[in-house]
Amino acid sequence: MTFESDTGPEAGSLRHDALFYRDDDDYVTSIRSFVETGLAADEPVLIAVPGARLDLLRTALGASTDLRFVDMARDGRNPAWIIPGVLHAFVAESDRVRVRIVGEPIWPGRSATAYPRCVQHEALINIALAEQPVSILCPYDSARLDVDAIADAASTHPYLIRGGDRQPSAGYGRPENVVDALNLPFPAPEPSAATLFFDASGLSEMRAMVATLAWQAGLPAERVEDLRVAANEIATNAVVHSGRPAMARAWLDEEGVVCEITGSSVLTDRLAGRIPPSPVSDSGRGLLLVNYLCDLVQVHTDDTSTAVRLHMYR
């Protein structure tokens, strides 16, 4: 198949397609066409796919000064970091030149805990990068992903590509609705979770509690510090913005340590922590830093509170 260069009335805005591929040959052929079309138009290209897929595409596409590779399983392990740390960062480097990105945030084996945040990420691309000169192609393994994942892809991408045919997605929904539908209460924490109610004077005790659990999880020193910093950022916001006490809970799970902080302020900005603030802004960096430091960040809001779960893996 051949991808036409993005020209005409939509040339200065986002193009966000889902590619449903069946096997390695289909995967390579479709992505090669997308990439080569971009390179022919002098568009820088980013390939952000996981693990073995990255090796497959490196071999197939070869080297080019306008072609960059990123391991999505590493740089995109926290779905909330993909927009600011991978996509937006690459677009910002271009200085308004149109760019192309192959981004695969959902693959067979992606954890069930991270999956809803991946779907929210895909929906939020359509808001965060709506006016950016970028074409994003998101591959989905239609032979191995379940029907729900394929349906979710249709709801988050305006256009779908199957067998070389690009068509509008009949299932595409308003990004805000998709994000809100996945704003679900968290599963209950482990019964053994350490619990602390605190105000601004109790932040040091909260940090000590979280660090102790992180050491018990076997995290290296720098990761213990990352979690301590991230938890402090969320906890400080929780007590400062509301002026009322908050609750911290922390526990060990099979992957590492989880810290949950619940405060009585309500986070209403769906893009919080996903768009880098202006260099002259004095705010907006806290949740961005948390998304960078942690392996997974989950957020749930209701009418009276906001809960944030921070995951750090061994």
CSV table of C-alpha atoms in Angstrom, one decimal:
chain,number,residue,atom,x,y,z
A,1,MET,CA,0.0,0.0,0.0
A,2,THR,CA,1.0,3.6,-0.5
A,3,PHE,CA,0.5,6.4,1.9
A,4,GLU,CA,-0.1,9.8,0.3
A,5,SER,CA,1.7,12.8,1.6
A,6,ASP,CA,-0.4,14.9,4.0
A,7,THR,CA,-1.3,17.9,2.0
A,8,GLY,CA,-4.3,20.1,1.6
A,9,PRO,CA,-6.6,21.6,4.3
A,10,GLU,CA,-5.4,19.1,6.9
A,11,ALA,CA,-1.7,19.5,6.3
A,12,GLY,CA,-1.2,21.5,9.5
A,13,SER,CA,-3.1,19.3,11.8
A,14,LEU,CA,-3.1,15.8,13.3
A,15,ARG,CA,-3.7,12.6,11.3
A,16,HIS,CA,-4.2,9.7,13.6
A,17,ASP,CA,-4.8,6.2,12.1
A,18,ALA,CA,-5.0,2.7,13.5
A,19,LEU,CA,-3.3,0.0,11.4
A,20,PHE,CA,-4.7,-3.5,11.9
A,21,TYR,CA,-2.0,-6.0,10.8
A,22,ARG,CA,-2.2,-9.8,10.6
A,23,ASP,CA,1.4,-10.9,10.6
A,24,ASP,CA,5.0,-9.8,10.4
A,25,ASP,CA,4.9,-9.3,6.6
A,26,ASP,CA,1.8,-7.2,6.8
A,27,TYR,CA,3.3,-5.2,9.7
A,28,VAL,CA,6.6,-4.5,7.9
A,29,THR,CA,5.0,-3.8,4.5
A,30,SER,CA,2.5,-1.3,5.8
A,31,ILE,CA,4.9,0.5,8.1
A,32,ARG,CA,7.6,0.7,5.5
A,33,SER,CA,5.2,2.4,3.1
A,34,PHE,CA,4.2,4.9,5.7
A,35,VAL,CA,7.8,5.6,6.6
A,36,GLU,CA,9.1,5.8,3.1
A,37,THR,CA,6.4,8.2,2.1
A,38,GLY,CA,7.4,10.5,4.9
A,39,LEU,CA,11.1,10.3,4.2
A,40,ALA,CA,10.4,11.1,0.5
A,41,ALA,CA,8.7,14.3,1.7
A,42,ASP,CA,11.6,15.2,4.0
A,43,GLU,CA,9.5,14.4,7.1
A,44,PRO,CA,11.4,13.2,10.2
A,45,VAL,CA,10.1,9.8,11.3
A,46,LEU,CA,9.9,8.3,14.8
A,47,ILE,CA,9.4,4.5,15.3
A,48,ALA,CA,8.1,3.9,18.8
A,49,VAL,CA,7.2,0.2,19.1
A,50,PRO,CA,8.0,-2.5,21.7
A,51,GLY,CA,10.8,-5.0,22.0
A,52,ALA,CA,11.1,-7.5,19.1
A,53,ARG,CA,9.0,-5.3,16.9
A,54,LEU,CA,11.7,-2.6,17.1
A,55,ASP,CA,14.4,-5.1,16.0
A,56,LEU,CA,12.1,-6.2,13.1
A,57,LEU,CA,11.7,-2.7,11.8
A,58,ARG,CA,15.3,-1.7,12.3
A,59,THR,CA,16.3,-4.6,10.0
A,60,ALA,CA,13.6,-3.8,7.5
A,61,LEU,CA,13.9,0.0,7.3
A,62,GLY,CA,17.7,0.4,7.6
A,63,ALA,CA,19.4,3.6,8.8
A,64,SER,CA,18.5,7.2,8.0
A,65,THR,CA,19.4,10.5,9.6
A,66,ASP,CA,15.6,11.3,9.6
A,67,LEU,CA,14.6,8.0,11.2
A,68,ARG,CA,14.6,7.5,15.0
A,69,PHE,CA,13.8,4.3,17.0
A,70,VAL,CA,12.4,4.2,20.5
A,71,ASP,CA,11.5,1.1,22.6
A,72,MET,CA,7.9,1.7,23.6
A,73,ALA,CA,8.1,-1.0,26.2
A,74,ARG,CA,10.7,1.1,28.0
A,75,ASP,CA,9.9,4.8,27.2
A,76,GLY,CA,6.2,4.2,27.1
A,77,ARG,CA,5.8,1.8,30.0
A,78,ASN,CA,3.8,4.4,31.7
A,79,PRO,CA,1.1,5.3,29.1
A,80,ALA,CA,0.7,8.8,30.7
A,81,TRP,CA,4.3,9.6,29.7
A,82,ILE,CA,3.9,8.7,26.0
A,83,ILE,CA,2.3,12.0,24.9
A,84,PRO,CA,4.7,14.4,26.7
A,85,GLY,CA,7.9,12.3,26.7
A,86,VAL,CA,7.7,10.6,23.3
A,87,LEU,CA,5.2,12.2,20.9
A,88,HIS,CA,5.1,15.8,21.9
A,89,ALA,CA,8.9,15.8,22.4
A,90,PHE,CA,9.5,14.6,18.9
A,91,VAL,CA,7.0,17.1,17.4
A,92,ALA,CA,8.5,20.0,19.4
A,93,GLU,CA,12.0,19.2,17.9
A,94,SER,CA,10.6,19.6,14.4
A,95,ASP,CA,10.1,23.4,14.7
A,96,ARG,CA,6.7,23.1,12.9
A,97,VAL,CA,8.0,20.8,10.1
A,98,ARG,CA,5.5,18.0,9.6
A,99,VAL,CA,6.6,14.7,11.2
A,100,ARG,CA,5.5,11.1,11.1
A,101,ILE,CA,5.3,8.7,14.1
A,102,VAL,CA,4.7,5.0,14.3
A,103,GLY,CA,3.4,4.5,17.8
A,104,GLU,CA,2.4,1.1,19.2
A,105,PRO,CA,1.2,1.5,22.8
A,106,ILE,CA,-1.0,-1.6,22.9
A,107,TRP,CA,0.5,-5.0,22.2
A,108,PRO,CA,-0.2,-8.7,23.2
A,109,GLY,CA,1.1,-9.1,26.7
A,110,ARG,CA,0.6,-5.4,27.8
A,111,SER,CA,-0.6,-5.6,31.4
A,112,ALA,CA,-4.3,-5.5,32.2
A,113,THR,CA,-3.5,-2.8,34.8
A,114,ALA,CA,-1.9,-0.5,32.2
A,115,TYR,CA,-4.4,-1.3,29.4
A,116,PRO,CA,-7.1,1.2,30.3
A,117,ARG,CA,-4.5,4.0,30.6
A,118,CYS,CA,-3.3,3.0,27.1
A,119,VAL,CA,-6.8,3.5,25.7
A,120,GLN,CA,-7.1,6.9,27.4
A,121,HIS,CA,-3.7,7.8,26.0
A,122,GLU,CA,-4.9,7.0,22.5
A,123,ALA,CA,-8.1,9.1,22.9
A,124,LEU,CA,-6.1,12.0,24.4
A,125,ILE,CA,-3.8,12.1,21.4
A,126,ASN,CA,-6.8,13.5,19.5
A,127,ILE,CA,-7.0,16.5,21.9
A,128,ALA,CA,-3.4,17.1,22.9
A,129,LEU,CA,-2.0,17.0,19.3
A,130,ALA,CA,-5.0,18.1,17.4
A,131,GLU,CA,-3.4,21.2,15.9
A,132,GLN,CA,0.1,19.7,15.5
A,133,PRO,CA,1.6,18.9,12.1
A,134,VAL,CA,2.0,15.2,12.7
A,135,SER,CA,0.8,11.9,11.2
A,136,ILE,CA,0.6,9.1,13.7
A,137,LEU,CA,0.1,5.4,12.7
A,138,CYS,CA,-0.8,3.1,15.5
A,139,PRO,CA,-0.3,-0.6,14.7
A,140,TYR,CA,-2.7,-3.2,16.3
A,141,ASP,CA,-2.1,-7.0,16.1
A,142,SER,CA,-5.5,-8.0,14.9
A,143,ALA,CA,-4.6,-11.7,15.0
A,144,ARG,CA,-3.6,-11.7,18.7
A,145,LEU,CA,-5.4,-8.9,20.4
A,146,ASP,CA,-8.9,-9.6,21.7
A,147,VAL,CA,-12.0,-8.1,20.2
A,148,ASP,CA,-12.3,-5.5,22.9
A,149,ALA,CA,-8.9,-4.1,22.1
A,150,ILE,CA,-9.8,-3.8,18.4
A,151,ALA,CA,-13.1,-2.1,19.3
A,152,ASP,CA,-11.2,0.3,21.5
A,153,ALA,CA,-8.8,1.1,18.7
A,154,ALA,CA,-11.8,2.0,16.5
A,155,SER,CA,-13.2,4.3,19.2
A,156,THR,CA,-9.9,6.2,19.5
A,157,HIS,CA,-8.8,6.6,15.9
A,158,PRO,CA,-10.7,8.7,13.3
A,159,TYR,CA,-9.4,6.4,10.5
A,160,LEU,CA,-8.7,2.7,10.3
A,161,ILE,CA,-6.5,0.8,7.9
A,162,ARG,CA,-7.1,-2.9,7.0
A,163,GLY,CA,-5.5,-4.7,4.1
A,164,GLY,CA,-4.2,-1.4,2.6
A,165,ASP,CA,-7.7,0.2,2.7
A,166,ARG,CA,-8.0,3.4,4.8
A,167,GLN,CA,-11.6,4.2,5.9
A,168,PRO,CA,-13.2,6.5,8.5
A,169,SER,CA,-13.9,4.6,11.7
A,170,ALA,CA,-17.6,4.1,12.4
A,171,GLY,CA,-16.8,3.5,16.0
A,172,TYR,CA,-14.9,6.7,16.6
A,173,GLY,CA,-16.1,8.6,19.7
A,174,ARG,CA,-15.5,11.9,21.3
A,175,PRO,CA,-12.1,11.6,23.1
A,176,GLU,CA,-13.5,13.1,26.3
A,177,ASN,CA,-16.2,10.5,26.4
A,178,VAL,CA,-13.7,7.6,25.9
A,179,VAL,CA,-11.5,9.0,28.7
A,180,ASP,CA,-14.4,9.5,31.1
A,181,ALA,CA,-15.8,6.0,30.5
A,182,LEU,CA,-12.5,4.6,31.8
A,183,ASN,CA,-12.5,6.9,34.9
A,184,LEU,CA,-13.3,3.9,37.1
A,185,PRO,CA,-12.7,3.3,40.8
A,186,PHE,CA,-9.6,1.4,41.6
A,187,PRO,CA,-9.7,-2.2,42.8
A,188,ALA,CA,-9.3,-2.5,46.5
A,189,PRO,CA,-5.7,-2.3,47.9
A,190,GLU,CA,-4.1,-5.3,49.5
A,191,PRO,CA,-5.5,-5.9,53.0
A,192,SER,CA,-2.0,-5.5,54.4
A,193,ALA,CA,-1.7,-1.9,53.0
A,194,ALA,CA,0.0,0.6,55.3
A,195,THR,CA,-2.4,3.6,55.8
A,196,LEU,CA,-1.7,7.1,56.9
A,197,PHE,CA,-3.9,10.1,57.3
A,198,PHE,CA,-1.8,13.3,57.0
A,199,ASP,CA,-1.8,17.1,56.5
A,200,ALA,CA,1.0,19.3,55.5
A,201,SER,CA,2.8,18.7,58.8
A,202,GLY,CA,2.7,14.9,58.1
A,203,LEU,CA,4.4,14.9,54.7
A,204,SER,CA,7.7,13.7,56.1
A,205,GLU,CA,6.0,10.7,57.8
A,206,MET,CA,4.2,9.9,54.5
A,207,ARG,CA,7.5,10.0,52.6
A,208,ALA,CA,9.1,7.7,55.2
A,209,MET,CA,6.3,5.2,54.9
A,210,VAL,CA,6.5,5.0,51.2
A,211,ALA,CA,10.3,4.7,51.2
A,212,THR,CA,10.2,1.9,53.7
A,213,LEU,CA,7.8,-0.1,51.5
A,214,ALA,CA,9.9,0.6,48.4
A,215,TRP,CA,13.0,-0.8,50.2
A,216,GLN,CA,11.0,-3.9,51.2
A,217,ALA,CA,10.0,-4.3,47.5
A,218,GLY,CA,13.7,-4.6,46.6
A,219,LEU,CA,13.9,-1.4,44.6
A,220,PRO,CA,17.3,0.1,44.0
A,221,ALA,CA,18.2,3.3,45.8
A,222,GLU,CA,17.5,5.6,42.9
A,223,ARG,CA,14.1,4.1,42.3
A,224,VAL,CA,13.2,4.4,46.0
A,225,GLU,CA,14.1,8.1,45.7
A,226,ASP,CA,12.0,8.4,42.5
A,227,LEU,CA,8.9,7.0,44.3
A,228,ARG,CA,9.5,9.2,47.4
A,229,VAL,CA,9.7,12.3,45.2
A,230,ALA,CA,6.6,11.3,43.2
A,231,ALA,CA,4.6,10.5,46.2
A,232,ASN,CA,5.6,13.7,47.9
A,233,GLU,CA,4.5,15.7,44.8
A,234,ILE,CA,1.0,14.1,44.7
A,235,ALA,CA,0.6,14.3,48.5
A,236,THR,CA,1.7,18.0,48.6
A,237,ASN,CA,-0.8,18.8,45.9
A,238,ALA,CA,-3.5,16.9,47.8
A,239,VAL,CA,-3.2,18.8,51.0
A,240,VAL,CA,-2.3,22.2,49.5
A,241,HIS,CA,-5.1,22.5,46.9
A,242,SER,CA,-7.9,21.4,49.3
A,243,GLY,CA,-6.6,22.7,52.6
A,244,ARG,CA,-7.8,19.4,54.2
A,245,PRO,CA,-6.0,16.2,55.2
A,246,ALA,CA,-5.4,13.4,52.7
A,247,MET,CA,-4.9,9.6,52.9
A,248,ALA,CA,-1.9,7.6,51.8
A,249,ARG,CA,-1.8,3.9,51.4
A,250,ALA,CA,1.1,1.7,50.3
A,251,TRP,CA,1.6,-2.0,49.7
A,252,LEU,CA,3.6,-4.6,47.9
A,253,ASP,CA,2.4,-6.5,45.0
A,254,GLU,CA,3.9,-9.1,42.6
A,255,GLU,CA,5.6,-6.5,40.5
A,256,GLY,CA,6.9,-4.1,43.1
A,257,VAL,CA,5.3,-1.4,45.3
A,258,VAL,CA,2.1,0.6,44.9
A,259,CYS,CA,1.4,3.9,46.6
A,260,GLU,CA,-2.1,5.5,46.5
A,261,ILE,CA,-2.9,9.0,47.7
A,262,THR,CA,-6.4,10.3,48.0
A,263,GLY,CA,-7.3,13.9,48.6
A,264,SER,CA,-10.5,16.0,48.6
A,265,SER,CA,-9.6,18.2,45.6
A,266,VAL,CA,-11.0,17.3,42.2
A,267,LEU,CA,-8.7,17.1,39.2
A,268,THR,CA,-10.7,18.2,36.2
A,269,ASP,CA,-8.1,18.6,33.5
A,270,ARG,CA,-7.9,15.4,31.4
A,271,LEU,CA,-4.5,16.5,30.0
A,272,ALA,CA,-2.9,17.2,33.3
A,273,GLY,CA,0.6,15.8,33.3
A,274,ARG,CA,0.6,15.1,29.6
A,275,ILE,CA,1.4,18.5,28.1
A,276,PRO,CA,4.7,20.3,29.1
A,277,PRO,CA,4.0,23.7,30.5
A,278,SER,CA,5.3,26.9,29.0
A,279,PRO,CA,9.0,27.6,30.0
A,280,VAL,CA,7.8,30.7,31.7
A,281,SER,CA,5.0,29.0,33.7
A,282,ASP,CA,5.4,28.5,37.4
A,283,SER,CA,3.0,25.5,37.6
A,284,GLY,CA,2.0,22.4,35.7
A,285,ARG,CA,5.2,20.4,36.2
A,286,GLY,CA,4.2,18.3,39.2
A,287,LEU,CA,2.1,15.5,37.6
A,288,LEU,CA,4.4,15.7,34.5
A,289,LEU,CA,7.4,14.8,36.8
A,290,VAL,CA,5.4,12.0,38.4
A,291,ASN,CA,4.5,10.5,35.0
A,292,TYR,CA,8.2,10.6,34.2
A,293,LEU,CA,9.4,9.0,37.4
A,294,CYS,CA,6.8,6.2,37.8
A,295,ASP,CA,6.3,3.0,35.8
A,296,LEU,CA,2.5,3.4,35.9
A,297,VAL,CA,0.3,6.3,37.1
A,298,GLN,CA,-3.4,5.8,37.5
A,299,VAL,CA,-5.9,8.6,38.3
A,300,HIS,CA,-9.5,8.3,39.4
A,301,THR,CA,-11.7,11.3,40.2
A,302,ASP,CA,-15.3,11.6,41.4
A,303,ASP,CA,-17.4,14.5,42.6
A,304,THR,CA,-15.5,15.0,45.8
A,305,SER,CA,-12.0,13.6,45.5
A,306,THR,CA,-9.0,12.5,43.4
A,307,ALA,CA,-7.1,9.3,44.0
A,308,VAL,CA,-3.7,8.7,42.3
A,309,ARG,CA,-1.9,5.3,42.3
A,310,LEU,CA,1.8,5.2,41.7
A,311,HIS,CA,3.4,1.9,40.6
A,312,MET,CA,7.1,1.1,40.7
A,313,TYR,CA,8.3,-2.2,39.4
A,314,ARG,CA,11.2,-4.3,40.4
